[in-house]
């Protein structure tokens, strides 16, 4: 899976530059592989980004600003949703990626899976006990 980050290499806006640097810097810190795609000097990238940002996520003027983040063809979000995921420690889920081995998120995921398995096993044992009781009562 390739994370695509649509950026503007020659943006006149310092706010956009700062947001782009924040996203890229954080992905690099997490060692997440990503492809930076420039929309300033590549018309194909700009058109693809504009066409693939969902309508409900586009601003009122209809033109989404960078950075925009995708996992392959799937839209992840813009800077604001990325920032929210970062604040909630949910960046991997936001990106549609599994948490890295040994991470807190992975440990929590494994713990949930173990709890679910224990519940299933408990239910199966209760059913067996019920069946045994019914058989004893029938005799």
C-alpha atoms as an extended CHARMM CRD file, in Angstrom:
* protein
*
       139  EXT
         1         1  UNK       CA              0.0000000000        0.0000000000        0.0000000000  PROA      1               0.0000000000
         2         2  UNK       CA              1.3270000000        3.3670000000       -0.9780000000  PROA      2               0.0000000000
         3         3  UNK       CA              0.3760000000        6.4900000000        0.8970000000  PROA      3               0.0000000000
         4         4  UNK       CA              0.0640000000        9.3920000000       -1.5270000000  PROA      4               0.0000000000
         5         5  UNK       CA              0.5180000000       12.9190000000       -0.2290000000  PROA      5               0.0000000000
         6         6  UNK       CA             -0.4730000000       15.6310000000       -2.6780000000  PROA      6               0.0000000000
         7         7  UNK       CA              1.6750000000       18.7150000000       -2.1140000000  PROA      7               0.0000000000
         8         8  UNK       CA              2.3370000000       22.0610000000       -3.7890000000  PROA      8               0.0000000000
         9         9  UNK       CA              6.0800000000       22.5790000000       -4.1720000000  PROA      9               0.0000000000
        10        10  UNK       CA              5.7090000000       26.2560000000       -5.0200000000  PROA      10              0.0000000000
        11        11  UNK       CA              2.8990000000       27.4080000000       -2.7570000000  PROA      11              0.0000000000
        12        12  UNK       CA              2.8680000000       31.0860000000       -1.8880000000  PROA      12              0.0000000000
        13        13  UNK       CA              0.9770000000       30.3260000000        1.3200000000  PROA      13              0.0000000000
        14        14  UNK       CA              3.1120000000       29.8080000000        4.4170000000  PROA      14              0.0000000000
        15        15  UNK       CA              0.1440000000       28.0810000000        6.0990000000  PROA      15              0.0000000000
        16        16  UNK       CA             -0.0040000000       25.4620000000        3.3390000000  PROA      16              0.0000000000
        17        17  UNK       CA              3.7830000000       24.9890000000        3.4320000000  PROA      17              0.0000000000
        18        18  UNK       CA              3.6800000000       24.5080000000        7.2000000000  PROA      18              0.0000000000
        19        19  UNK       CA              0.8310000000       21.9680000000        6.9720000000  PROA      19              0.0000000000
        20        20  UNK       CA              2.6620000000       20.0490000000        4.2390000000  PROA      20              0.0000000000
        21        21  UNK       CA              5.8670000000       19.9800000000        6.3070000000  PROA      21              0.0000000000
        22        22  UNK       CA              3.9200000000       18.7930000000        9.3480000000  PROA      22              0.0000000000
        23        23  UNK       CA              2.3470000000       15.8640000000        7.4580000000  PROA      23              0.0000000000
        24        24  UNK       CA              5.5620000000       14.8300000000        5.6920000000  PROA      24              0.0000000000
        25        25  UNK       CA              7.6810000000       15.2160000000        8.8320000000  PROA      25              0.0000000000
        26        26  UNK       CA              5.3020000000       13.0910000000       10.8830000000  PROA      26              0.0000000000
        27        27  UNK       CA              5.1240000000       10.3420000000        8.2410000000  PROA      27              0.0000000000
        28        28  UNK       CA              8.9230000000       10.2960000000        8.0730000000  PROA      28              0.0000000000
        29        29  UNK       CA              9.1860000000       10.1310000000       11.8770000000  PROA      29              0.0000000000
        30        30  UNK       CA              6.8590000000        7.1020000000       11.8560000000  PROA      30              0.0000000000
        31        31  UNK       CA              8.8590000000        5.6060000000        8.9750000000  PROA      31              0.0000000000
        32        32  UNK       CA              5.7000000000        5.3700000000        6.8630000000  PROA      32              0.0000000000
        33        33  UNK       CA              6.4810000000        4.9830000000        3.1740000000  PROA      33              0.0000000000
        34        34  UNK       CA              4.7420000000        7.6150000000        1.1150000000  PROA      34              0.0000000000
        35        35  UNK       CA              4.8680000000        9.1610000000       -2.3410000000  PROA      35              0.0000000000
        36        36  UNK       CA              4.9180000000       12.9610000000       -2.4600000000  PROA      36              0.0000000000
        37        37  UNK       CA              2.9720000000       14.0630000000       -5.5300000000  PROA      37              0.0000000000
        38        38  UNK       CA              3.4210000000       17.6520000000       -6.6300000000  PROA      38              0.0000000000
        39        39  UNK       CA              0.3090000000       19.4250000000       -7.8950000000  PROA      39              0.0000000000
        40        40  UNK       CA              2.0810000000       22.7190000000       -8.6490000000  PROA      40              0.0000000000
        41        41  UNK       CA              4.0690000000       21.5300000000      -11.6450000000  PROA      41              0.0000000000
        42        42  UNK       CA              2.1880000000       18.3740000000      -12.6130000000  PROA      42              0.0000000000
        43        43  UNK       CA             -1.2680000000       18.9550000000      -14.0830000000  PROA      43              0.0000000000
        44        44  UNK       CA             -2.0590000000       15.2150000000      -14.0370000000  PROA      44              0.0000000000
        45        45  UNK       CA             -1.4880000000       15.0440000000      -10.2520000000  PROA      45              0.0000000000
        46        46  UNK       CA             -3.5790000000       18.1710000000       -9.6930000000  PROA      46              0.0000000000
        47        47  UNK       CA             -6.5040000000       16.8270000000      -11.7280000000  PROA      47              0.0000000000
        48        48  UNK       CA             -6.3440000000       13.3790000000      -10.0980000000  PROA      48              0.0000000000
        49        49  UNK       CA             -6.3730000000       14.9300000000       -6.6100000000  PROA      49              0.0000000000
        50        50  UNK       CA             -9.2690000000       17.2530000000       -7.4230000000  PROA      50              0.0000000000
        51        51  UNK       CA            -11.3320000000       14.4390000000       -8.9420000000  PROA      51              0.0000000000
        52        52  UNK       CA            -10.7170000000       12.0000000000       -6.0860000000  PROA      52              0.0000000000
        53        53  UNK       CA            -11.3590000000       14.1680000000       -3.0510000000  PROA      53              0.0000000000
        54        54  UNK       CA            -14.9650000000       13.3370000000       -2.0600000000  PROA      54              0.0000000000
        55        55  UNK       CA            -17.4990000000       16.1110000000       -2.7410000000  PROA      55              0.0000000000
        56        56  UNK       CA            -18.4120000000       16.4460000000        0.9480000000  PROA      56              0.0000000000
        57        57  UNK       CA            -14.7390000000       17.0920000000        1.7860000000  PROA      57              0.0000000000
        58        58  UNK       CA            -14.2310000000       19.8520000000       -0.7770000000  PROA      58              0.0000000000
        59        59  UNK       CA            -14.3080000000       23.4770000000        0.3690000000  PROA      59              0.0000000000
        60        60  UNK       CA            -17.1150000000       25.7890000000       -0.7360000000  PROA      60              0.0000000000
        61        61  UNK       CA            -15.1560000000       26.9230000000       -3.8110000000  PROA      61              0.0000000000
        62        62  UNK       CA            -14.8210000000       23.2540000000       -4.8440000000  PROA      62              0.0000000000
        63        63  UNK       CA            -11.0140000000       23.2430000000       -5.0580000000  PROA      63              0.0000000000
        64        64  UNK       CA             -9.2840000000       21.2160000000       -2.3300000000  PROA      64              0.0000000000
        65        65  UNK       CA             -5.9650000000       22.5950000000       -1.0940000000  PROA      65              0.0000000000
        66        66  UNK       CA             -2.8790000000       20.5440000000       -0.3170000000  PROA      66              0.0000000000
        67        67  UNK       CA             -1.9270000000       18.5380000000        1.5810000000  PROA      67              0.0000000000
        68        68  UNK       CA             -4.4300000000       15.8240000000        0.6490000000  PROA      68              0.0000000000
        69        69  UNK       CA             -3.6990000000       12.2560000000        1.7340000000  PROA      69              0.0000000000
        70        70  UNK       CA             -4.6840000000        8.9980000000        0.0220000000  PROA      70              0.0000000000
        71        71  UNK       CA             -3.9700000000        5.3170000000        0.5830000000  PROA      71              0.0000000000
        72        72  UNK       CA             -3.6170000000        4.1100000000       -3.0130000000  PROA      72              0.0000000000
        73        73  UNK       CA             -6.9610000000        5.2440000000       -4.4900000000  PROA      73              0.0000000000
        74        74  UNK       CA             -8.7620000000        5.6110000000       -1.1440000000  PROA      74              0.0000000000
        75        75  UNK       CA             -9.1450000000        9.0660000000        0.3320000000  PROA      75              0.0000000000
        76        76  UNK       CA             -7.7860000000        9.3960000000        3.8770000000  PROA      76              0.0000000000
        77        77  UNK       CA             -8.2620000000       13.1030000000        4.4670000000  PROA      77              0.0000000000
        78        78  UNK       CA             -6.8160000000       16.5910000000        4.4970000000  PROA      78              0.0000000000
        79        79  UNK       CA             -4.5420000000       18.3020000000        7.0090000000  PROA      79              0.0000000000
        80        80  UNK       CA             -7.2880000000       18.8820000000        9.5710000000  PROA      80              0.0000000000
        81        81  UNK       CA             -8.3690000000       15.2320000000        9.6720000000  PROA      81              0.0000000000
        82        82  UNK       CA             -4.7080000000       14.1470000000        9.7340000000  PROA      82              0.0000000000
        83        83  UNK       CA             -4.0720000000       16.5030000000       12.6560000000  PROA      83              0.0000000000
        84        84  UNK       CA             -7.0940000000       15.1200000000       14.5370000000  PROA      84              0.0000000000
        85        85  UNK       CA             -5.8640000000       11.5520000000       13.9800000000  PROA      85              0.0000000000
        86        86  UNK       CA             -2.4140000000       12.5590000000       15.1890000000  PROA      86              0.0000000000
        87        87  UNK       CA             -3.8780000000       14.1370000000       18.3400000000  PROA      87              0.0000000000
        88        88  UNK       CA             -5.9560000000       10.9920000000       19.0030000000  PROA      88              0.0000000000
        89        89  UNK       CA             -2.9380000000        8.7310000000       18.3450000000  PROA      89              0.0000000000
        90        90  UNK       CA             -4.8630000000        7.1280000000       15.4470000000  PROA      90              0.0000000000
        91        91  UNK       CA             -2.6030000000        7.9470000000       12.4830000000  PROA      91              0.0000000000
        92        92  UNK       CA             -2.2350000000        4.3280000000       11.3440000000  PROA      92              0.0000000000
        93        93  UNK       CA             -6.0110000000        3.8350000000       11.3540000000  PROA      93              0.0000000000
        94        94  UNK       CA             -6.4290000000        7.1720000000        9.5330000000  PROA      94              0.0000000000
        95        95  UNK       CA             -3.9900000000        5.9920000000        6.8620000000  PROA      95              0.0000000000
        96        96  UNK       CA             -5.6150000000        2.5630000000        6.6300000000  PROA      96              0.0000000000
        97        97  UNK       CA             -2.3910000000        0.8670000000        7.7380000000  PROA      97              0.0000000000
        98        98  UNK       CA             -1.8480000000       -1.8160000000       10.3670000000  PROA      98              0.0000000000
        99        99  UNK       CA              0.0120000000       -0.5720000000       13.4500000000  PROA      99              0.0000000000
       100       100  UNK       CA              3.7310000000       -1.4450000000       13.4450000000  PROA      100             0.0000000000
       101       101  UNK       CA              4.9120000000       -4.4950000000       15.4200000000  PROA      101             0.0000000000
       102       102  UNK       CA              5.5190000000       -3.7110000000       19.0740000000  PROA      102             0.0000000000
       103       103  UNK       CA              3.4510000000       -0.5310000000       19.0680000000  PROA      103             0.0000000000
       104       104  UNK       CA              0.9090000000        0.2990000000       21.7440000000  PROA      104             0.0000000000
       105       105  UNK       CA             -1.8690000000        0.2050000000       19.1260000000  PROA      105             0.0000000000
       106       106  UNK       CA             -0.8570000000       -3.2900000000       18.0540000000  PROA      106             0.0000000000
       107       107  UNK       CA             -0.7150000000       -4.4740000000       21.6800000000  PROA      107             0.0000000000
       108       108  UNK       CA             -4.2360000000       -3.1130000000       22.2500000000  PROA      108             0.0000000000
       109       109  UNK       CA             -5.4420000000       -4.8050000000       19.0600000000  PROA      109             0.0000000000
       110       110  UNK       CA             -3.9750000000       -8.1580000000       20.1690000000  PROA      110             0.0000000000
       111       111  UNK       CA             -5.4940000000       -7.7330000000       23.6370000000  PROA      111             0.0000000000
       112       112  UNK       CA             -8.9540000000       -7.1150000000       22.1390000000  PROA      112             0.0000000000
       113       113  UNK       CA             -8.5820000000      -10.1900000000       19.9500000000  PROA      113             0.0000000000
       114       114  UNK       CA             -7.6040000000      -12.3200000000       22.9680000000  PROA      114             0.0000000000
       115       115  UNK       CA            -10.6180000000      -11.0130000000       24.9140000000  PROA      115             0.0000000000
       116       116  UNK       CA            -12.9450000000      -11.8890000000       22.0320000000  PROA      116             0.0000000000
       117       117  UNK       CA            -11.4650000000      -15.3860000000       21.7840000000  PROA      117             0.0000000000
       118       118  UNK       CA            -11.8790000000      -15.8700000000       25.5530000000  PROA      118             0.0000000000
       119       119  UNK       CA            -15.5360000000      -14.7860000000       25.3310000000  PROA      119             0.0000000000
       120       120  UNK       CA            -16.2120000000      -17.2390000000       22.4990000000  PROA      120             0.0000000000
       121       121  UNK       CA            -14.5370000000      -20.0450000000       24.4390000000  PROA      121             0.0000000000
       122       122  UNK       CA            -16.5660000000      -19.1660000000       27.5460000000  PROA      122             0.0000000000
       123       123  UNK       CA            -19.8210000000      -19.2430000000       25.5620000000  PROA      123             0.0000000000
       124       124  UNK       CA            -18.9220000000      -22.6310000000       24.0690000000  PROA      124             0.0000000000
       125       125  UNK       CA            -18.2100000000      -24.0440000000       27.5530000000  PROA      125             0.0000000000
       126       126  UNK       CA            -21.5440000000      -22.7090000000       28.8410000000  PROA      126             0.0000000000
       127       127  UNK       CA            -23.3470000000      -24.3700000000       25.9190000000  PROA      127             0.0000000000
       128       128  UNK       CA            -21.5930000000      -27.6840000000       26.6490000000  PROA      128             0.0000000000
       129       129  UNK       CA            -22.5440000000      -27.4480000000       30.3420000000  PROA      129             0.0000000000
       130       130  UNK       CA            -26.1540000000      -26.7160000000       29.3830000000  PROA      130             0.0000000000
       131       131  UNK       CA            -26.2500000000      -29.6900000000       27.0100000000  PROA      131             0.0000000000
       132       132  UNK       CA            -24.8180000000      -31.9910000000       29.7190000000  PROA      132             0.0000000000
       133       133  UNK       CA            -27.3980000000      -30.7360000000       32.2140000000  PROA      133             0.0000000000
       134       134  UNK       CA            -30.2180000000      -31.3120000000       29.7400000000  PROA      134             0.0000000000
       135       135  UNK       CA            -28.9530000000      -34.8370000000       28.9970000000  PROA      135             0.0000000000
       136       136  UNK       CA            -28.7680000000      -35.6450000000       32.7360000000  PROA      136             0.0000000000
       137       137  UNK       CA            -32.2960000000      -34.3270000000       33.2890000000  PROA      137             0.0000000000
       138       138  UNK       CA            -33.5630000000      -36.4140000000       30.3590000000  PROA      138             0.0000000000
       139       139  UNK       CA            -32.1680000000      -39.6190000000       31.8600000000  PROA      139             0.0000000000
